[in-house]
Coordinates of N, CA and C in Angstrom, one line a residue:
M1 N 32.5 -29.5 6.2 CA 31.8 -29.6 4.8 C 30.4 -30.0 5.1
R2 N 30.1 -31.0 6.3 CA 28.8 -31.5 6.4 C 27.9 -30.3 6.8
K3 N 28.4 -29.6 7.6 CA 27.7 -28.4 8.3 C 27.3 -27.5 7.2
F4 N 28.0 -27.2 6.0 CA 27.8 -26.4 5.1 C 26.6 -27.3 4.0
A5 N 27.0 -28.6 3.7 CA 25.7 -29.1 3.1 C 24.5 -29.3 3.7
T6 N 24.4 -29.4 5.1 CA 23.3 -29.3 5.8 C 22.3 -27.9 5.6
L7 N 23.2 -26.7 5.8 CA 22.8 -25.6 5.6 C 22.5 -25.5 4.3
L8 N 22.9 -25.5 3.2 CA 22.6 -25.6 1.8 C 21.3 -26.3 1.5
L9 N 21.1 -27.6 1.8 CA 19.8 -28.2 2.0 C 18.5 -27.6 2.7
A10 N 19.1 -27.0 3.9 CA 18.1 -26.5 4.5 C 17.6 -25.0 3.8
G11 N 18.5 -24.4 3.2 CA 18.2 -23.1 2.6 C 17.3 -23.4 1.0
T12 N 17.6 -24.9 0.7 CA 17.0 -25.1 -0.6 C 15.6 -25.4 -0.2
V13 N 15.5 -26.1 1.2 CA 14.0 -26.5 1.2 C 13.5 -25.4 1.6
A14 N 13.7 -24.2 2.3 CA 13.3 -22.9 2.5 C 13.0 -22.2 1.2
V15 N 13.9 -22.2 0.3 CA 13.8 -21.6 -0.9 C 12.3 -22.2 -1.8
S16 N 12.4 -23.6 -1.7 CA 11.4 -24.3 -2.4 C 9.9 -24.1 -1.7
A17 N 9.9 -23.8 -0.2 CA 8.9 -23.5 0.5 C 8.3 -22.0 0.1
L18 N 9.2 -21.2 -0.1 CA 8.7 -19.9 -0.6 C 8.0 -19.8 -1.8
A19 N 8.9 -20.6 -2.8 CA 8.4 -20.8 -4.2 C 7.1 -21.3 -4.1
T20 N 7.0 -22.5 -3.3 CA 5.5 -22.9 -3.4 C 4.5 -22.1 -2.9
A21 N 4.9 -21.6 -1.7 CA 3.9 -20.6 -1.2 C 3.6 -19.3 -2.4
A22 N 4.6 -18.9 -2.8 CA 4.3 -17.9 -3.8 C 3.4 -18.3 -5.0
Y23 N 3.6 -19.4 -5.6 CA 3.1 -20.1 -6.7 C 1.5 -20.5 -6.3
A24 N 1.4 -20.9 -4.8 CA 0.0 -21.2 -4.5 C -0.8 -19.8 -4.5
Q25 N -0.2 -18.9 -4.5 CA -1.1 -17.5 -4.3 C -2.0 -17.2 -5.6
N26 N -1.3 -17.7 -6.8 CA -2.2 -17.7 -7.8 C -3.1 -18.8 -8.4
P27 N -4.0 -18.8 -8.5 CA -4.9 -20.1 -9.1 C -4.6 -20.7 -10.2
M28 N -4.7 -22.1 -10.4 CA -5.0 -22.6 -11.7 C -5.9 -22.1 -12.6
V29 N -5.6 -21.9 -13.8 CA -6.9 -21.6 -14.7 C -6.8 -22.3 -15.9
G30 N -8.1 -23.0 -16.0 CA -8.0 -24.0 -17.2 C -6.8 -25.2 -17.4
G31 N -6.8 -25.4 -16.1 CA -5.7 -26.6 -15.8 C -4.3 -26.1 -16.2
A32 N -4.0 -24.8 -16.3 CA -2.8 -24.5 -16.5 C -2.1 -23.4 -15.3
A33 N -1.0 -23.6 -14.9 CA -0.6 -22.7 -13.9 C -0.4 -21.1 -14.5
M34 N -0.9 -20.4 -13.6 CA -0.8 -18.8 -13.8 C 0.3 -18.2 -13.4
Y35 N 1.4 -17.3 -13.9 CA 2.3 -17.0 -13.2 C 2.4 -15.6 -13.1
A36 N 2.6 -14.8 -12.0 CA 2.6 -13.4 -11.6 C 3.6 -12.8 -12.4
T37 N 4.5 -13.5 -12.9 CA 5.8 -13.0 -13.6 C 5.6 -12.7 -15.2
K38 N 4.4 -13.6 -15.7 CA 4.0 -13.5 -17.3 C 3.0 -12.2 -17.2
N39 N 2.7 -12.0 -18.3 CA 1.6 -10.9 -18.9 C 0.4 -11.5 -19.1
I40 N -0.6 -11.0 -19.2 CA -2.0 -11.5 -19.6 C -2.0 -12.4 -20.8
V41 N -1.5 -12.1 -21.8 CA -1.4 -13.0 -23.0 C -0.7 -14.3 -22.6
E42 N 0.7 -14.2 -22.2 CA 1.3 -15.2 -22.0 C 0.9 -16.3 -21.1
N43 N -0.1 -15.7 -20.1 CA -0.8 -16.7 -19.5 C -1.9 -17.1 -19.9
A44 N -2.8 -16.4 -20.6 CA -4.2 -16.9 -21.1 C -4.1 -17.9 -22.2
V45 N -2.9 -17.9 -23.0 CA -3.0 -18.8 -24.1 C -2.6 -20.3 -23.6
N46 N -2.3 -20.4 -22.2 CA -2.1 -21.4 -21.6 C -3.4 -22.3 -20.9
S47 N -4.3 -21.3 -20.7 CA -5.9 -22.1 -20.4 C -6.5 -22.7 -21.4
K48 N -6.7 -24.0 -21.1 CA -7.6 -24.8 -21.9 C -8.9 -24.3 -21.9
D49 N -9.3 -23.3 -21.1 CA -10.6 -22.9 -20.9 C -10.9 -21.3 -21.6
H50 N -10.0 -21.0 -22.4 CA -9.8 -19.6 -22.9 C -9.2 -19.5 -24.1
T51 N -9.4 -20.7 -24.9 CA -9.0 -20.7 -26.4 C -9.7 -19.8 -27.3
T52 N -10.9 -19.8 -27.1 CA -12.1 -18.9 -27.9 C -11.4 -17.4 -27.7
L53 N -11.2 -17.0 -26.2 CA -10.7 -15.8 -26.1 C -9.6 -15.6 -26.5
A54 N -8.6 -16.4 -26.5 CA -7.0 -16.2 -27.1 C -7.1 -16.0 -28.7
A55 N -8.0 -16.9 -29.2 CA -8.2 -16.6 -30.7 C -8.8 -15.3 -30.9
A56 N -9.7 -14.9 -30.1 CA -10.5 -13.5 -30.6 C -9.7 -12.1 -30.3
V57 N -8.7 -12.3 -29.2 CA -7.7 -11.4 -29.0 C -6.7 -11.3 -30.1
K58 N -6.1 -12.6 -30.7 CA -5.4 -12.7 -32.0 C -5.9 -12.1 -33.2
A59 N -7.3 -12.5 -33.5 CA -8.2 -11.9 -34.4 C -8.3 -10.3 -34.5
G60 N -8.4 -10.0 -33.2 CA -8.9 -8.5 -32.8 C -7.6 -7.5 -32.9
G61 N -6.4 -8.4 -32.9 CA -5.0 -7.4 -32.9 C -4.8 -6.8 -31.8
L62 N -5.2 -7.5 -30.6 CA -5.2 -6.9 -29.5 C -3.7 -7.6 -28.6
V63 N -3.2 -8.4 -29.0 CA -2.1 -9.3 -28.4 C -0.8 -8.2 -27.8
D64 N -0.5 -7.4 -28.7 CA 0.6 -6.3 -28.2 C 0.2 -5.5 -27.1
T65 N -1.3 -5.1 -27.3 CA -1.9 -4.3 -26.2 C -1.7 -5.0 -25.0
L66 N -2.2 -6.2 -25.0 CA -2.6 -7.0 -23.7 C -1.1 -7.4 -23.1
Q67 N -0.1 -7.4 -24.0 CA 1.3 -7.6 -23.4 C 2.0 -6.5 -23.1
S68 N 1.2 -5.2 -23.2 CA 2.1 -4.1 -22.8 C 2.1 -3.9 -21.5
A69 N 2.6 -2.8 -20.6 CA 2.7 -2.4 -19.1 C 1.5 -2.6 -18.7
G70 N 0.6 -2.0 -19.3 CA -0.6 -1.9 -18.4 C -0.5 -0.8 -17.3
P71 N -1.4 -0.9 -16.1 CA -2.1 -2.0 -15.9 C -3.5 -2.4 -16.4
F72 N -3.9 -3.6 -16.4 CA -5.0 -4.0 -16.8 C -5.9 -4.9 -16.0
T73 N -7.2 -4.8 -16.0 CA -7.9 -5.8 -15.2 C -8.7 -6.3 -16.3
V74 N -8.8 -7.7 -16.7 CA -9.5 -8.4 -17.7 C -10.6 -9.3 -17.3
F75 N -11.8 -9.1 -17.7 CA -12.8 -10.0 -17.3 C -12.7 -11.0 -18.4
A76 N -12.2 -12.2 -17.9 CA -12.0 -13.1 -19.1 C -13.1 -14.2 -19.1
P77 N -13.9 -14.0 -20.3 CA -14.9 -15.2 -20.6 C -14.2 -16.6 -20.9
T78 N -14.9 -17.6 -20.3 CA -14.6 -19.2 -20.7 C -14.9 -19.5 -22.1
N79 N -14.6 -20.5 -22.6 CA -15.2 -21.0 -23.8 C -16.5 -21.4 -23.6
E80 N -17.1 -21.8 -22.5 CA -18.3 -21.9 -22.0 C -19.3 -20.8 -22.3
A81 N -18.7 -19.6 -22.1 CA -19.2 -18.2 -22.1 C -19.5 -18.0 -23.3
F82 N -18.5 -18.2 -24.2 CA -18.5 -17.9 -25.6 C -19.6 -18.8 -26.3
A83 N -19.8 -20.0 -25.8 CA -20.6 -21.1 -26.7 C -21.9 -20.8 -26.3
V84 N -22.5 -19.7 -25.4 CA -23.8 -19.5 -25.0 C -24.2 -18.4 -26.1
L85 N -23.5 -17.7 -26.7 CA -23.7 -16.8 -27.5 C -24.6 -17.6 -28.6
S86 N -25.3 -16.7 -29.4 CA -26.1 -17.2 -30.5 C -25.1 -18.1 -31.6
A87 N -25.9 -19.2 -32.2 CA -25.1 -20.0 -33.0 C -24.4 -19.4 -33.9
G88 N -23.0 -19.4 -34.3 CA -22.4 -18.7 -35.6 C -21.7 -17.2 -35.0
T89 N -22.1 -16.9 -33.6 CA -21.7 -15.5 -33.5 C -20.1 -15.4 -33.4
V90 N -19.7 -16.3 -32.7 CA -18.0 -16.2 -32.5 C -17.4 -16.3 -33.8
D91 N -17.9 -17.2 -34.7 CA -17.2 -17.5 -36.0 C -17.2 -16.2 -36.9
T92 N -18.6 -15.7 -36.8 CA -18.8 -14.2 -37.4 C -17.9 -13.3 -37.1
L93 N -17.8 -13.3 -35.7 CA -16.8 -12.1 -35.2 C -15.6 -12.1 -35.4
L94 N -15.0 -13.3 -35.7 CA -13.6 -13.8 -36.0 C -13.1 -13.4 -37.5
K95 N -14.3 -13.0 -38.4 CA -14.1 -12.8 -39.5 C -13.4 -11.2 -39.9
P96 N -12.2 -11.2 -40.4 CA -11.6 -10.0 -40.6 C -12.7 -8.5 -40.8
E97 N -13.7 -9.0 -41.7 CA -14.6 -7.8 -41.9 C -15.4 -7.5 -40.5
N98 N -15.2 -8.3 -39.6 CA -16.1 -7.9 -38.3 C -15.1 -7.7 -37.2
K99 N -13.9 -7.1 -37.6 CA -12.8 -6.9 -36.6 C -13.2 -5.8 -35.6
D100 N -13.7 -4.5 -36.0 CA -14.1 -3.6 -35.5 C -15.0 -3.8 -34.4
K101 N -15.9 -4.7 -34.6 CA -17.0 -5.1 -33.7 C -16.5 -6.0 -32.4
L102 N -15.6 -7.0 -33.1 CA -14.9 -7.9 -32.2 C -14.0 -7.1 -31.0
V103 N -13.2 -5.8 -31.5 CA -12.3 -5.1 -30.7 C -13.2 -4.4 -29.6
K104 N -14.5 -4.0 -30.2 CA -15.5 -3.3 -29.3 C -15.7 -4.4 -28.0
I105 N -16.4 -5.4 -28.3 CA -16.5 -6.5 -27.4 C -15.5 -6.8 -26.5
L106 N -14.1 -7.2 -27.2 CA -13.1 -7.5 -26.0 C -12.6 -6.4 -25.4
T107 N -12.5 -5.1 -25.8 CA -12.2 -4.0 -25.1 C -13.3 -3.9 -23.8
C108 N -14.5 -4.2 -23.9 CA -15.5 -3.9 -23.3 C -15.3 -4.8 -21.9
H109 N -14.2 -6.0 -22.1 CA -13.8 -6.7 -21.0 C -12.6 -6.2 -20.1
V110 N -12.3 -5.0 -20.4 CA -10.9 -4.6 -19.9 C -11.0 -3.1 -19.3
I111 N -10.4 -3.1 -18.1 CA -10.5 -1.8 -17.4 C -8.8 -1.2 -17.2
G112 N -8.8 -0.1 -17.5 CA -7.3 0.3 -17.5 C -6.8 0.4 -16.2
A113 N -7.0 -0.3 -15.4 CA -6.2 -0.3 -13.9 C -6.2 -1.7 -13.4
K114 N -5.5 -1.9 -12.2 CA -5.2 -3.1 -11.7 C -6.3 -3.3 -10.5
A115 N -7.6 -4.0 -10.6 CA -8.5 -3.8 -9.7 C -8.6 -5.6 -8.9
M116 N -8.1 -5.6 -7.9 CA -8.4 -7.1 -7.3 C -9.8 -7.0 -6.9
A117 N -10.3 -8.6 -6.6 CA -11.5 -8.7 -6.1 C -11.8 -7.9 -4.7
A118 N -10.8 -7.5 -4.0 CA -10.9 -6.7 -2.6 C -11.2 -5.3 -3.0
D119 N -10.6 -4.8 -3.7 CA -10.6 -3.3 -4.4 C -12.1 -3.3 -4.9
V120 N -12.6 -4.1 -5.9 CA -13.9 -4.1 -6.3 C -15.0 -4.0 -5.0
A121 N -14.8 -4.8 -4.3 CA -15.7 -5.0 -3.1 C -15.6 -3.6 -2.3
K122 N -14.6 -3.2 -2.2 CA -14.4 -1.9 -1.4 C -15.1 -0.8 -2.1
M123 N -14.9 -0.8 -3.4 CA -15.3 0.3 -4.6 C -16.8 0.4 -4.2
A124 N -17.3 -0.9 -4.5 CA -18.9 -1.4 -4.5 C -19.6 -0.9 -3.1
M125 N -19.0 -1.2 -2.1 CA -19.5 -0.9 -0.8 C -19.6 0.7 -0.5
D126 N -18.5 1.3 -0.9 CA -18.1 2.5 -0.6 C -19.6 3.5 -1.5
D127 N -19.6 3.0 -2.7 CA -20.6 3.5 -3.5 C -22.1 3.0 -3.6
G128 N -22.6 2.3 -2.4 CA -23.8 2.0 -1.9 C -24.0 0.6 -2.7
G129 N -23.1 -0.3 -2.9 CA -23.1 -1.7 -3.3 C -23.0 -1.9 -4.8
A130 N -22.9 -0.9 -5.5 CA -22.3 -1.0 -6.8 C -21.5 -0.1 -7.2
Q131 N -20.5 -0.3 -8.3 CA -19.6 0.7 -8.8 C -19.6 0.7 -10.2
K132 N -19.9 1.8 -11.0 CA -19.7 2.0 -12.4 C -18.4 2.3 -12.8
V133 N -18.0 1.6 -13.6 CA -16.6 1.6 -14.3 C -16.5 1.6 -15.8
K134 N -15.6 2.5 -16.3 CA -15.6 2.6 -17.7 C -14.5 1.6 -18.2
T135 N -14.8 1.0 -19.2 CA -13.9 0.0 -19.8 C -12.9 0.8 -20.9
V136 N -11.8 0.1 -21.1 CA -11.0 1.0 -22.3 C -11.6 0.8 -23.8
G137 N -12.7 0.3 -23.7 CA -13.6 0.1 -24.8 C -14.7 1.3 -24.8
G138 N -14.9 1.7 -23.8 CA -15.8 2.8 -23.8 C -17.1 2.4 -23.1
C139 N -17.3 1.1 -22.8 CA -18.4 0.7 -22.2 C -18.4 1.0 -20.8
E140 N -19.6 0.9 -20.2 CA -19.7 1.1 -18.7 C -20.2 -0.5 -18.3
L141 N -19.4 -0.8 -17.1 CA -19.6 -1.9 -16.5 C -20.1 -1.5 -15.0
T142 N -21.0 -2.4 -14.4 CA -21.6 -2.0 -13.2 C -20.8 -3.5 -12.3
L143 N -19.9 -3.0 -11.3 CA -19.5 -4.1 -10.5 C -20.2 -4.2 -9.5
K144 N -20.3 -5.3 -8.8 CA -21.0 -5.5 -7.2 C -20.0 -6.5 -6.5
A145 N -20.0 -6.6 -5.4 CA -19.6 -7.4 -4.6 C -20.7 -7.9 -3.3
D146 N -21.0 -9.2 -3.3 CA -21.9 -9.4 -2.3 C -21.7 -10.8 -1.7
D147 N -21.4 -11.0 -0.5 CA -21.1 -12.0 0.2 C -19.7 -12.9 -0.5
G148 N -19.0 -12.1 -0.8 CA -17.5 -12.7 -1.4 C -17.7 -13.0 -2.7
K149 N -18.8 -12.9 -3.4 CA -19.0 -12.7 -5.0 C -19.2 -11.7 -5.5
V150 N -18.3 -11.7 -6.8 CA -18.2 -10.7 -7.7 C -19.0 -10.7 -8.7
T151 N -19.4 -9.6 -9.4 CA -20.3 -9.8 -10.4 C -20.1 -8.4 -11.4
A152 N -20.2 -8.6 -12.7 CA -19.8 -7.5 -13.4 C -20.9 -7.6 -14.5
T153 N -21.9 -6.5 -14.7 CA -23.1 -6.1 -15.5 C -22.9 -5.5 -16.6
D154 N -23.2 -5.9 -17.7 CA -22.8 -5.1 -18.9 C -24.1 -4.0 -19.2
E155 N -24.0 -3.1 -20.3 CA -24.9 -1.9 -20.5 C -26.3 -2.7 -20.9
N156 N -26.3 -3.8 -21.2 CA -27.5 -4.5 -21.5 C -28.1 -5.5 -20.4
G157 N -27.5 -5.2 -19.1 CA -28.1 -6.2 -17.9 C -27.6 -7.5 -18.0
N158 N -26.7 -7.9 -18.9 CA -26.1 -9.3 -18.6 C -25.3 -9.2 -17.5
V159 N -25.3 -10.3 -16.5 CA -24.5 -10.5 -15.4 C -23.7 -11.5 -15.2
A160 N -22.4 -11.1 -15.4 CA -21.4 -12.2 -15.5 C -21.0 -12.6 -13.8
N161 N -20.8 -13.7 -13.5 CA -20.1 -13.8 -12.0 C -18.5 -14.2 -12.4
V162 N -17.9 -13.6 -11.4 CA -16.4 -14.0 -11.4 C -16.4 -15.4 -10.6
T163 N -15.7 -16.4 -11.5 CA -15.4 -17.8 -11.3 C -14.3 -17.9 -10.4
V164 N -13.3 -17.3 -10.8 CA -11.9 -17.1 -10.5 C -11.4 -15.7 -10.5
A165 N -11.2 -15.4 -9.1 CA -10.7 -14.0 -9.0 C -9.3 -13.9 -8.8
D166 N -8.6 -12.9 -9.0 CA -7.2 -12.4 -8.5 C -6.4 -13.3 -9.0
V167 N -6.3 -13.4 -10.4 CA -5.2 -14.1 -11.2 C -4.3 -13.2 -11.6
E168 N -3.1 -13.0 -10.5 CA -2.2 -11.7 -10.8 C -1.2 -12.2 -12.2
Q169 N -1.2 -10.9 -12.7 CA -0.2 -11.1 -14.0 C 0.9 -9.8 -13.9
S170 N 1.9 -10.0 -14.6 CA 2.9 -8.9 -14.6 C 2.5 -7.6 -14.7
N171 N 1.3 -7.4 -15.8 CA 0.7 -6.1 -16.0 C -0.6 -6.0 -15.8
G172 N -1.2 -6.9 -14.7 CA -2.6 -6.6 -14.1 C -3.0 -7.7 -13.5
V173 N -4.2 -8.1 -13.8 CA -4.8 -9.0 -12.9 C -6.1 -9.7 -14.1
I174 N -6.6 -10.7 -14.0 CA -7.5 -11.4 -14.7 C -8.5 -12.1 -13.6
H175 N -9.9 -11.6 -14.0 CA -11.0 -12.6 -13.1 C -11.9 -13.5 -14.2
V176 N -11.6 -14.5 -14.2 CA -12.5 -15.7 -14.9 C -13.9 -15.1 -14.8
I177 N -14.9 -15.0 -16.0 CA -16.0 -14.8 -15.8 C -16.8 -15.9 -16.6
D178 N -18.2 -16.1 -16.3 CA -19.2 -17.2 -17.0 C -19.8 -16.7 -18.1
K179 N -19.8 -15.1 -18.5 CA -20.5 -14.7 -19.6 C -19.7 -14.0 -20.4
V180 N -20.2 -13.4 -21.6 CA -19.6 -12.5 -22.4 C -20.2 -11.4 -22.2
L181 N -19.7 -10.2 -21.9 CA -19.9 -8.9 -21.7 C -20.2 -8.2 -23.1
L182 N -21.4 -7.6 -23.3 CA -21.7 -7.0 -24.6 C -21.9 -5.6 -24.5
P183 N -21.3 -4.9 -25.2 CA -21.8 -3.4 -25.3 C -23.0 -3.1 -26.1
K184 N -23.6 -1.9 -25.6 CA -24.6 -1.5 -26.5 C -24.5 -1.3 -27.9
M185 N -25.3 -1.8 -28.9 CA -24.7 -1.4 -30.2 C -25.8 -0.7 -31.0

């Protein structure tokens, strides 16, 4: 019995170590653990740095879409990124009458594929340093990777830096960014 208890304890320690190792692979975002077994919406709503994005996704009616199978790559602007927009912009976009414009902006942050930072770096390198990609909103982003730093540039020339990369989700990946990407309107 003692041998079994020792084996059981050793097994528990091994499983705990594996669970910790698996958990350690996904970074914390906004003070919250991000779980690769949860979808984009389930994780994003727990990040204190993404409350504005979560409210916008809800107001835009995109919750069901971002909970679907995907895969998606979401460039997720922080609350600070939204705060840099002109005063009143976010409040205006969250009004029901501006839903189409809000959806356009939000979907310009989403690519219909799972692209980890290493994938972006490889695509950019293979294409001369920059890779143009279409978003699900029909916008074109220019992705670059230089010295381990990934950026996304919108159609207006605004450059967003990826501050936290490769936050795996059950339906894709999130890259936290420091600017809101805007479509040409």
